[in-house]
Amino acid sequence: MDSGESGQRVQPRRVEASATAVVWFDVTVIVITGTGTGVGKTIVTSAIAALAGASGRKVAVVKAAQAGLEPDGTGDLDTVRRLAGDVTTREMVRYLEPLAPATAARRSGIPTVTPAQIAGTAVDLSETHDLVLIEGAGGLLVRFDDTGATLADVAWALGVPVVIVAQAGLGTLNATALTAEVLLRRGIESVGVIVGSWPADPDLAARCNLEDLPVAAGGPLLGALPEGAGGLDGAEFLEIARAGLSPWFGGDFDPEQFAKAYNIG
Ligand SMILES: Nc1ncnc2c1ncn2[C@@H]1O[C@H](COP(=O)(O)OP(=O)(O)OP(=O)(O)O)[C@@H](O)[C@H]1O
Ligand SMILES: C[C@H](N)[C@H](N)CCCCCC(=O)O
Ligand SMILES: [Mg+2]
């Protein structure tokens, strides 16, 4: 996939850093990936959107391919709207089977969505929104189609940064490092890692991971959202988002203080 296929590359715009400032929140498009499926990408996406919305930004969220629905028939963007409130949402394709999009498309005959289409949607939305978040399906290299197109192609085509959402506990270091290494190899910027669901009673591995995850990710720990956050209502969720996300997203999360609270660091 080259930049010509998407038509254009969105240039991240950075605001000047000041003492307290949000350094990169002026980036227009962010890709939210994860170490796998069910790690909390949608909750993190909702939290970033909620904070941006609360600061007056117009936010759009793109779900590139929705494969499988919750038992109540809802998809990720229903969750985003419930948690983040007034955001524009675009689901580009829906498959009913909870599978990789390429597999679900092959089995159902429903058309695939291409990285160029996803990038194009993000570019269009960026004309009328301050922030566009793109969530994939599962982890970074899950295929959209049988040509092997993935979310990595979308991030590369757009030239925009990626946030890695990771699990808290044992096993996350390898998956995070694999994701970060692929991003590095493909020349895609990773801004850092966020724990999608931080346990109420974290075990030893989870606590130690607060120190080791940034190393595996090759970037800072930019947040940790408590487990159960997805069940809150909009106002409560906003406060959790503020506490759980770094100042880079307009929140108050301090990784050193957080680690200290768990006797790490
Ligand atoms: N912090 C959290 N609070 C509450 N529920 C959570 C949290 N993180 C994850 N979950 C729950 O775990 C499940 C998976 O989370 P989520 O839907 O965000 O995963 P995902 O990484 O977006 O997966 P997918 O690849 O399907 O998009 C969901 O049912 C969600 O409600
Ligand atoms: C069904 C699930 N919730 C996602 N929508 C799709 C996850 C695909 C993962 C494929 C894989 O990595 O093996
Ligand atoms: Mg999701």
mmCIF file of C-alpha atoms and ligand atoms in Angstrom:
data_model
loop_
_atom_site.group_PDB
_atom_site.id
_atom_site.type_symbol
_atom_site.label_atom_id
_atom_site.label_comp_id
_atom_site.label_asym_id
_atom_site.label_seq_id
_atom_site.Cartn_x
_atom_site.Cartn_y
_atom_site.Cartn_z
ATOM 1 C CA MET A 1 0.000 0.000 0.000
ATOM 2 C CA ASP A 2 1.532 3.309 -0.924
ATOM 3 C CA SER A 3 0.459 6.829 -0.189
ATOM 4 C CA GLY A 4 -0.801 7.272 -3.721
ATOM 5 C CA GLU A 5 -3.563 4.771 -3.136
ATOM 6 C CA SER A 6 -5.124 6.844 -0.372
ATOM 7 C CA GLY A 7 -4.759 9.960 -2.460
ATOM 8 C CA GLN A 8 -3.090 11.995 0.261
ATOM 9 C CA ARG A 9 -1.285 11.725 3.541
ATOM 10 C CA VAL A 10 -2.669 13.603 6.505
ATOM 11 C CA GLN A 11 0.124 15.572 8.072
ATOM 12 C CA PRO A 12 0.000 15.463 11.857
ATOM 13 C CA ARG A 13 -0.010 18.958 13.211
ATOM 14 C CA ARG A 14 1.664 19.578 16.529
ATOM 15 C CA VAL A 15 0.938 22.477 18.810
ATOM 16 C CA GLU A 16 3.725 24.300 20.606
ATOM 17 C CA ALA A 17 4.576 22.735 23.923
ATOM 18 C CA SER A 18 4.079 24.940 26.958
ATOM 19 C CA ALA A 19 4.503 24.185 30.639
ATOM 20 C CA THR A 20 1.215 22.377 31.060
ATOM 21 C CA ALA A 21 0.332 21.762 27.521
ATOM 22 C CA VAL A 22 -1.191 19.029 25.607
ATOM 23 C CA VAL A 23 1.651 18.387 23.222
ATOM 24 C CA TRP A 24 0.127 16.410 20.426
ATOM 25 C CA PHE A 25 -3.576 16.757 20.763
ATOM 26 C CA ASP A 26 -3.637 18.812 17.623
ATOM 27 C CA VAL A 27 -3.006 15.636 15.668
ATOM 28 C CA THR A 28 -6.094 15.283 13.507
ATOM 29 C CA VAL A 29 -6.290 11.542 12.997
ATOM 30 C CA ILE A 30 -5.226 8.794 15.382
ATOM 31 C CA VAL A 31 -5.367 5.054 14.762
ATOM 32 C CA ILE A 32 -6.288 2.941 17.770
ATOM 33 C CA THR A 33 -4.838 -0.534 17.603
ATOM 34 C CA GLY A 34 -4.369 -3.174 20.231
ATOM 35 C CA THR A 35 -2.500 -6.281 21.165
ATOM 36 C CA GLY A 36 -5.536 -8.324 20.185
ATOM 37 C CA THR A 37 -9.282 -8.436 20.325
ATOM 38 C CA GLY A 38 -11.170 -7.685 23.515
ATOM 39 C CA VAL A 39 -8.342 -5.671 25.052
ATOM 40 C CA GLY A 40 -10.359 -2.465 25.434
ATOM 41 C CA LYS A 41 -9.766 -0.576 22.185
ATOM 42 C CA THR A 42 -13.371 0.569 22.090
ATOM 43 C CA ILE A 43 -13.291 1.721 25.716
ATOM 44 C CA VAL A 44 -10.034 3.620 25.107
ATOM 45 C CA THR A 45 -11.406 5.112 21.886
ATOM 46 C CA SER A 46 -14.490 6.241 23.811
ATOM 47 C CA ALA A 47 -12.358 7.755 26.568
ATOM 48 C CA ILE A 48 -10.196 9.735 24.131
ATOM 49 C CA ALA A 49 -13.345 10.887 22.322
ATOM 50 C CA ALA A 50 -15.089 11.842 25.575
ATOM 51 C CA LEU A 51 -12.175 13.990 26.732
ATOM 52 C CA ALA A 52 -11.771 15.651 23.367
ATOM 53 C CA GLY A 53 -15.507 16.332 23.187
ATOM 54 C CA ALA A 54 -15.512 17.788 26.699
ATOM 55 C CA SER A 55 -12.796 20.220 25.653
ATOM 56 C CA GLY A 56 -14.989 21.441 22.816
ATOM 57 C CA ARG A 57 -13.499 19.428 19.991
ATOM 58 C CA LYS A 58 -15.641 17.943 17.292
ATOM 59 C CA VAL A 59 -14.857 14.238 17.230
ATOM 60 C CA ALA A 60 -15.503 11.444 14.740
ATOM 61 C CA VAL A 61 -14.898 7.753 15.300
ATOM 62 C CA VAL A 62 -14.479 5.292 12.428
ATOM 63 C CA LYS A 63 -14.944 1.570 12.987
ATOM 64 C CA ALA A 64 -13.274 0.165 9.913
ATOM 65 C CA ALA A 65 -14.924 -3.254 10.050
ATOM 66 C CA GLN A 66 -17.378 -4.443 12.680
ATOM 67 C CA ALA A 67 -17.207 -8.235 12.827
ATOM 68 C CA GLY A 68 -19.540 -9.776 15.371
ATOM 69 C CA LEU A 69 -21.944 -7.964 17.670
ATOM 70 C CA GLU A 70 -22.538 -7.883 21.416
ATOM 71 C CA PRO A 71 -25.263 -10.249 22.638
ATOM 72 C CA ASP A 72 -27.719 -7.322 22.639
ATOM 73 C CA GLY A 73 -27.045 -6.692 18.950
ATOM 74 C CA THR A 74 -24.932 -3.588 19.416
ATOM 75 C CA GLY A 75 -21.561 -2.815 17.837
ATOM 76 C CA ASP A 76 -18.511 -0.851 18.962
ATOM 77 C CA LEU A 77 -19.902 2.466 17.780
ATOM 78 C CA ASP A 78 -22.999 2.024 19.932
ATOM 79 C CA THR A 79 -20.611 1.721 22.869
ATOM 80 C CA VAL A 80 -18.715 4.832 21.734
ATOM 81 C CA ARG A 81 -21.926 6.869 21.467
ATOM 82 C CA ARG A 82 -23.148 5.639 24.846
ATOM 83 C CA LEU A 83 -19.873 6.495 26.581
ATOM 84 C CA ALA A 84 -18.591 9.511 24.664
ATOM 85 C CA GLY A 85 -21.842 11.250 23.787
ATOM 86 C CA ASP A 86 -21.925 13.661 20.897
ATOM 87 C CA VAL A 87 -19.536 12.138 18.379
ATOM 88 C CA THR A 88 -19.911 11.407 14.692
ATOM 89 C CA THR A 89 -19.586 7.685 13.973
ATOM 90 C CA ARG A 90 -18.923 5.759 10.763
ATOM 91 C CA GLU A 91 -19.054 1.988 10.566
ATOM 92 C CA MET A 92 -17.668 1.085 7.159
ATOM 93 C CA VAL A 93 -18.704 -2.545 6.935
ATOM 94 C CA ARG A 94 -20.479 -5.013 9.215
ATOM 95 C CA TYR A 95 -20.168 -8.774 9.344
ATOM 96 C CA LEU A 96 -22.297 -10.806 11.702
ATOM 97 C CA GLU A 97 -19.770 -13.529 12.389
ATOM 98 C CA PRO A 98 -17.227 -12.729 15.126
ATOM 99 C CA LEU A 99 -14.173 -13.432 12.991
ATOM 100 C CA ALA A 100 -11.328 -11.582 11.337
ATOM 101 C CA PRO A 101 -12.960 -9.289 8.733
ATOM 102 C CA ALA A 102 -11.252 -11.103 5.827
ATOM 103 C CA THR A 103 -12.621 -14.429 7.025
ATOM 104 C CA ALA A 104 -16.089 -13.045 7.723
ATOM 105 C CA ALA A 105 -16.145 -11.411 4.281
ATOM 106 C CA ARG A 106 -15.074 -14.615 2.539
ATOM 107 C CA ARG A 107 -17.757 -16.614 4.317
ATOM 108 C CA SER A 108 -20.581 -14.104 3.930
ATOM 109 C CA GLY A 109 -19.913 -12.674 0.486
ATOM 110 C CA ILE A 110 -20.209 -9.184 1.956
ATOM 111 C CA PRO A 111 -17.658 -6.869 0.289
ATOM 112 C CA THR A 112 -14.418 -6.007 2.008
ATOM 113 C CA VAL A 113 -13.311 -2.500 2.891
ATOM 114 C CA THR A 114 -9.926 -1.306 1.628
ATOM 115 C CA PRO A 115 -7.324 0.753 3.490
ATOM 116 C CA ALA A 116 -7.763 3.429 0.808
ATOM 117 C CA GLN A 117 -11.496 3.636 1.577
ATOM 118 C CA ILE A 118 -10.844 3.788 5.318
ATOM 119 C CA ALA A 119 -8.159 6.435 4.867
ATOM 120 C CA GLY A 120 -10.451 8.370 2.529
ATOM 121 C CA THR A 121 -13.259 8.350 5.089
ATOM 122 C CA ALA A 122 -10.854 9.622 7.748
ATOM 123 C CA VAL A 123 -9.585 12.375 5.470
ATOM 124 C CA ASP A 124 -13.157 13.435 4.635
ATOM 125 C CA LEU A 125 -14.110 13.510 8.317
ATOM 126 C CA SER A 126 -10.970 15.449 9.197
ATOM 127 C CA GLU A 127 -12.252 18.301 7.028
ATOM 128 C CA THR A 128 -15.185 18.857 9.359
ATOM 129 C CA HIS A 129 -13.916 17.453 12.663
ATOM 130 C CA ASP A 130 -11.074 18.343 15.001
ATOM 131 C CA LEU A 131 -10.198 14.757 15.814
ATOM 132 C CA VAL A 132 -10.815 11.505 13.943
ATOM 133 C CA LEU A 133 -10.194 8.196 15.680
ATOM 134 C CA ILE A 134 -9.968 4.982 13.651
ATOM 135 C CA GLU A 135 -10.485 1.646 15.403
ATOM 136 C CA GLY A 136 -9.581 -1.579 13.655
ATOM 137 C CA ALA A 137 -10.806 -5.089 14.430
ATOM 138 C CA GLY A 138 -8.625 -7.154 16.730
ATOM 139 C CA GLY A 139 -4.870 -6.556 16.562
ATOM 140 C CA LEU A 140 -2.734 -4.620 14.093
ATOM 141 C CA LEU A 141 -2.219 -7.313 11.465
ATOM 142 C CA VAL A 142 -5.731 -8.744 11.353
ATOM 143 C CA ARG A 143 -6.685 -8.815 7.690
ATOM 144 C CA PHE A 144 -9.477 -6.823 6.114
ATOM 145 C CA ASP A 145 -9.309 -8.935 2.957
ATOM 146 C CA ASP A 146 -7.492 -11.797 1.321
ATOM 147 C CA THR A 147 -4.892 -9.505 -0.234
ATOM 148 C CA GLY A 148 -3.534 -9.042 3.269
ATOM 149 C CA ALA A 149 -4.558 -5.413 3.848
ATOM 150 C CA THR A 150 -4.541 -4.414 7.511
ATOM 151 C CA LEU A 151 -4.915 -1.448 9.823
ATOM 152 C CA ALA A 152 -1.164 -0.909 9.534
ATOM 153 C CA ASP A 153 -1.720 0.004 5.875
ATOM 154 C CA VAL A 154 -4.330 2.551 6.933
ATOM 155 C CA ALA A 155 -1.986 4.224 9.426
ATOM 156 C CA TRP A 156 0.867 4.183 6.918
ATOM 157 C CA ALA A 157 -1.231 5.585 4.079
ATOM 158 C CA LEU A 158 -2.462 8.417 6.269
ATOM 159 C CA GLY A 159 0.924 9.014 7.879
ATOM 160 C CA VAL A 160 -0.736 9.326 11.273
ATOM 161 C CA PRO A 161 0.230 8.025 14.704
ATOM 162 C CA VAL A 162 -0.996 4.864 16.378
ATOM 163 C CA VAL A 163 -1.904 4.195 19.996
ATOM 164 C CA ILE A 164 -1.426 0.639 21.249
ATOM 165 C CA VAL A 165 -4.055 -0.666 23.673
ATOM 166 C CA ALA A 166 -2.702 -3.521 25.754
ATOM 167 C CA GLN A 167 -3.909 -5.963 28.355
ATOM 168 C CA ALA A 168 -2.700 -5.528 31.902
ATOM 169 C CA GLY A 169 -1.461 -8.969 32.871
ATOM 170 C CA LEU A 170 0.907 -11.775 32.048
ATOM 171 C CA GLY A 171 1.399 -12.248 28.294
ATOM 172 C CA THR A 172 0.948 -8.628 27.336
ATOM 173 C CA LEU A 173 4.663 -7.805 27.064
ATOM 174 C CA ASN A 174 5.270 -10.075 24.101
ATOM 175 C CA ALA A 175 2.122 -9.003 22.247
ATOM 176 C CA THR A 176 2.930 -5.343 22.877
ATOM 177 C CA ALA A 177 6.526 -5.733 21.710
ATOM 178 C CA LEU A 178 5.413 -7.536 18.545
ATOM 179 C CA THR A 179 2.971 -4.757 17.746
ATOM 180 C CA ALA A 180 5.540 -2.043 18.416
ATOM 181 C CA GLU A 181 8.172 -3.799 16.311
ATOM 182 C CA VAL A 182 5.876 -4.053 13.311
ATOM 183 C CA LEU A 183 5.013 -0.359 13.616
ATOM 184 C CA LEU A 184 8.686 0.551 13.798
ATOM 185 C CA ARG A 185 9.594 -1.655 10.855
ATOM 186 C CA ARG A 186 6.873 -0.081 8.724
ATOM 187 C CA GLY A 187 7.781 3.459 9.661
ATOM 188 C CA ILE A 188 4.537 4.108 11.531
ATOM 189 C CA GLU A 189 4.709 6.335 14.584
ATOM 190 C CA SER A 190 3.562 4.805 17.860
ATOM 191 C CA VAL A 191 2.781 7.402 20.479
ATOM 192 C CA GLY A 192 2.546 5.000 23.379
ATOM 193 C CA VAL A 193 0.560 2.332 25.142
ATOM 194 C CA ILE A 194 -2.651 2.387 27.179
ATOM 195 C CA VAL A 195 -3.900 -0.408 29.424
ATOM 196 C CA GLY A 196 -7.456 -1.015 28.308
ATOM 197 C CA SER A 197 -8.744 -2.648 31.467
ATOM 198 C CA TRP A 198 -6.786 -2.197 34.668
ATOM 199 C CA PRO A 199 -7.927 -4.738 37.299
ATOM 200 C CA ALA A 200 -9.365 -3.642 40.634
ATOM 201 C CA ASP A 201 -6.962 -6.060 42.298
ATOM 202 C CA PRO A 202 -3.905 -6.251 40.004
ATOM 203 C CA ASP A 203 -1.655 -9.271 40.419
ATOM 204 C CA LEU A 204 2.140 -9.178 40.521
ATOM 205 C CA ALA A 205 2.527 -9.386 36.732
ATOM 206 C CA ALA A 206 0.090 -6.533 36.125
ATOM 207 C CA ARG A 207 1.863 -4.333 38.672
ATOM 208 C CA CYS A 208 5.309 -5.099 37.244
ATOM 209 C CA ASN A 209 3.993 -4.435 33.746
ATOM 210 C CA LEU A 210 3.531 -0.779 34.636
ATOM 211 C CA GLU A 211 7.310 -0.586 34.459
ATOM 212 C CA ASP A 212 7.844 -3.029 31.590
ATOM 213 C CA LEU A 213 5.022 -2.129 29.197
ATOM 214 C CA PRO A 214 6.572 1.194 28.099
ATOM 215 C CA VAL A 215 9.800 -0.667 27.331
ATOM 216 C CA ALA A 216 7.926 -3.288 25.302
ATOM 217 C CA ALA A 217 5.939 -0.574 23.519
ATOM 218 C CA GLY A 218 8.975 1.622 22.913
ATOM 219 C CA GLY A 219 6.893 4.537 24.128
ATOM 220 C CA PRO A 220 5.260 5.965 27.228
ATOM 221 C CA LEU A 221 2.406 4.584 29.271
ATOM 222 C CA LEU A 222 -0.315 7.018 28.275
ATOM 223 C CA GLY A 223 -3.079 5.688 30.481
ATOM 224 C CA ALA A 224 -4.874 2.867 32.207
ATOM 225 C CA LEU A 225 -8.648 2.637 32.322
ATOM 226 C CA PRO A 226 -10.150 0.728 35.226
ATOM 227 C CA GLU A 227 -12.030 -2.470 34.537
ATOM 228 C CA GLY A 228 -15.738 -1.812 34.607
ATOM 229 C CA ALA A 229 -15.327 1.649 33.069
ATOM 230 C CA GLY A 230 -17.342 0.540 30.079
ATOM 231 C CA GLY A 231 -20.379 0.068 32.303
ATOM 232 C CA LEU A 232 -20.487 3.660 33.545
ATOM 233 C CA ASP A 233 -22.732 6.410 32.306
ATOM 234 C CA GLY A 234 -21.460 9.343 30.261
ATOM 235 C CA ALA A 235 -20.696 11.785 33.095
ATOM 236 C CA GLU A 236 -18.988 9.207 35.298
ATOM 237 C CA PHE A 237 -17.129 7.829 32.303
ATOM 238 C CA LEU A 238 -15.772 11.277 31.508
ATOM 239 C CA GLU A 239 -14.239 11.544 34.963
ATOM 240 C CA ILE A 240 -12.733 8.075 34.651
ATOM 241 C CA ALA A 241 -11.369 9.035 31.232
ATOM 242 C CA ARG A 242 -9.785 12.158 32.705
ATOM 243 C CA ALA A 243 -8.155 10.218 35.518
ATOM 244 C CA GLY A 244 -7.111 7.358 33.255
ATOM 245 C CA LEU A 245 -5.621 9.172 30.268
ATOM 246 C CA SER A 246 -2.418 11.161 30.013
ATOM 247 C CA PRO A 247 -2.252 14.940 29.530
ATOM 248 C CA TRP A 248 -1.510 14.124 25.902
ATOM 249 C CA PHE A 249 -5.222 13.412 25.647
ATOM 250 C CA GLY A 250 -6.234 16.179 28.034
ATOM 251 C CA GLY A 251 -6.341 13.901 31.088
ATOM 252 C CA ASP A 252 -4.551 13.785 34.445
ATOM 253 C CA PHE A 253 -2.953 10.325 34.339
ATOM 254 C CA ASP A 254 0.602 10.310 35.664
ATOM 255 C CA PRO A 255 2.363 6.979 35.022
ATOM 256 C CA GLU A 256 4.887 7.481 37.801
ATOM 257 C CA GLN A 257 2.262 8.261 40.416
ATOM 258 C CA PHE A 258 0.154 5.378 39.170
ATOM 259 C CA ALA A 259 3.053 2.924 39.426
ATOM 260 C CA LYS A 260 3.980 4.239 42.872
ATOM 261 C CA ALA A 261 0.458 3.595 44.087
ATOM 262 C CA TYR A 262 1.076 -0.060 43.280
ATOM 263 C CA ASN A 263 4.517 -0.096 44.877
ATOM 264 C CA ILE A 264 6.280 -0.239 41.556
ATOM 265 C CA GLY A 265 8.785 2.361 40.470
HETATM 266 N N1 LIG B 1 -12.143 -0.769 31.020
HETATM 267 C C1 LIG B 1 -13.185 -1.553 30.720
HETATM 268 N N2 LIG B 1 -14.351 -1.443 31.401
HETATM 269 C C2 LIG B 1 -15.396 -2.225 31.147
HETATM 270 N N3 LIG B 1 -15.444 -3.149 30.212
HETATM 271 C C3 LIG B 1 -14.337 -3.298 29.500
HETATM 272 C C4 LIG B 1 -13.158 -2.517 29.696
HETATM 273 N N4 LIG B 1 -12.251 -2.899 28.798
HETATM 274 C C5 LIG B 1 -12.848 -3.874 28.093
HETATM 275 N N5 LIG B 1 -14.087 -4.117 28.517
HETATM 276 C C6 LIG B 1 -15.043 -5.103 28.038
HETATM 277 O O1 LIG B 1 -14.278 -6.102 27.446
HETATM 278 C C7 LIG B 1 -14.820 -6.406 26.184
HETATM 279 C C8 LIG B 1 -13.805 -6.078 25.137
HETATM 280 O O2 LIG B 1 -13.525 -4.695 25.177
HETATM 281 P P1 LIG B 1 -13.552 -3.849 23.835
HETATM 282 O O3 LIG B 1 -14.855 -4.055 23.155
HETATM 283 O O4 LIG B 1 -13.172 -2.439 24.142
HETATM 284 O O5 LIG B 1 -12.389 -4.627 23.059
HETATM 285 P P2 LIG B 1 -11.782 -4.302 21.676
HETATM 286 O O6 LIG B 1 -10.312 -4.310 21.887
HETATM 287 O O7 LIG B 1 -12.388 -3.060 21.178
HETATM 288 O O8 LIG B 1 -12.181 -5.542 20.768
HETATM 289 P P3 LIG B 1 -12.570 -5.645 19.223
HETATM 290 O O9 LIG B 1 -11.386 -6.216 18.556
HETATM 291 O O10 LIG B 1 -13.727 -6.570 19.232
HETATM 292 O O11 LIG B 1 -12.949 -4.300 18.728
HETATM 293 C C9 LIG B 1 -16.095 -5.607 25.989
HETATM 294 O O12 LIG B 1 -17.193 -6.427 26.276
HETATM 295 C C10 LIG B 1 -15.958 -4.492 26.975
HETATM 296 O O13 LIG B 1 -17.222 -4.118 27.491
HETATM 297 C C1 LIG B 2 -14.765 -10.800 16.838
HETATM 298 C C2 LIG B 2 -13.853 -9.788 17.466
HETATM 299 N N1 LIG B 2 -14.548 -9.104 18.510
HETATM 300 C C3 LIG B 2 -13.284 -8.806 16.454
HETATM 301 N N2 LIG B 2 -14.335 -8.005 15.872
HETATM 302 C C4 LIG B 2 -12.466 -9.464 15.369
HETATM 303 C C5 LIG B 2 -11.213 -10.057 15.931
HETATM 304 C C6 LIG B 2 -10.407 -10.833 14.925
HETATM 305 C C7 LIG B 2 -9.184 -11.472 15.537
HETATM 306 C C8 LIG B 2 -8.499 -12.382 14.595
HETATM 307 C C9 LIG B 2 -7.242 -12.966 15.187
HETATM 308 O O1 LIG B 2 -6.338 -12.225 15.588
HETATM 309 O O2 LIG B 2 -7.137 -14.189 15.277
HETATM 310 MG MG MG B 3 -13.646 -2.722 19.739
#
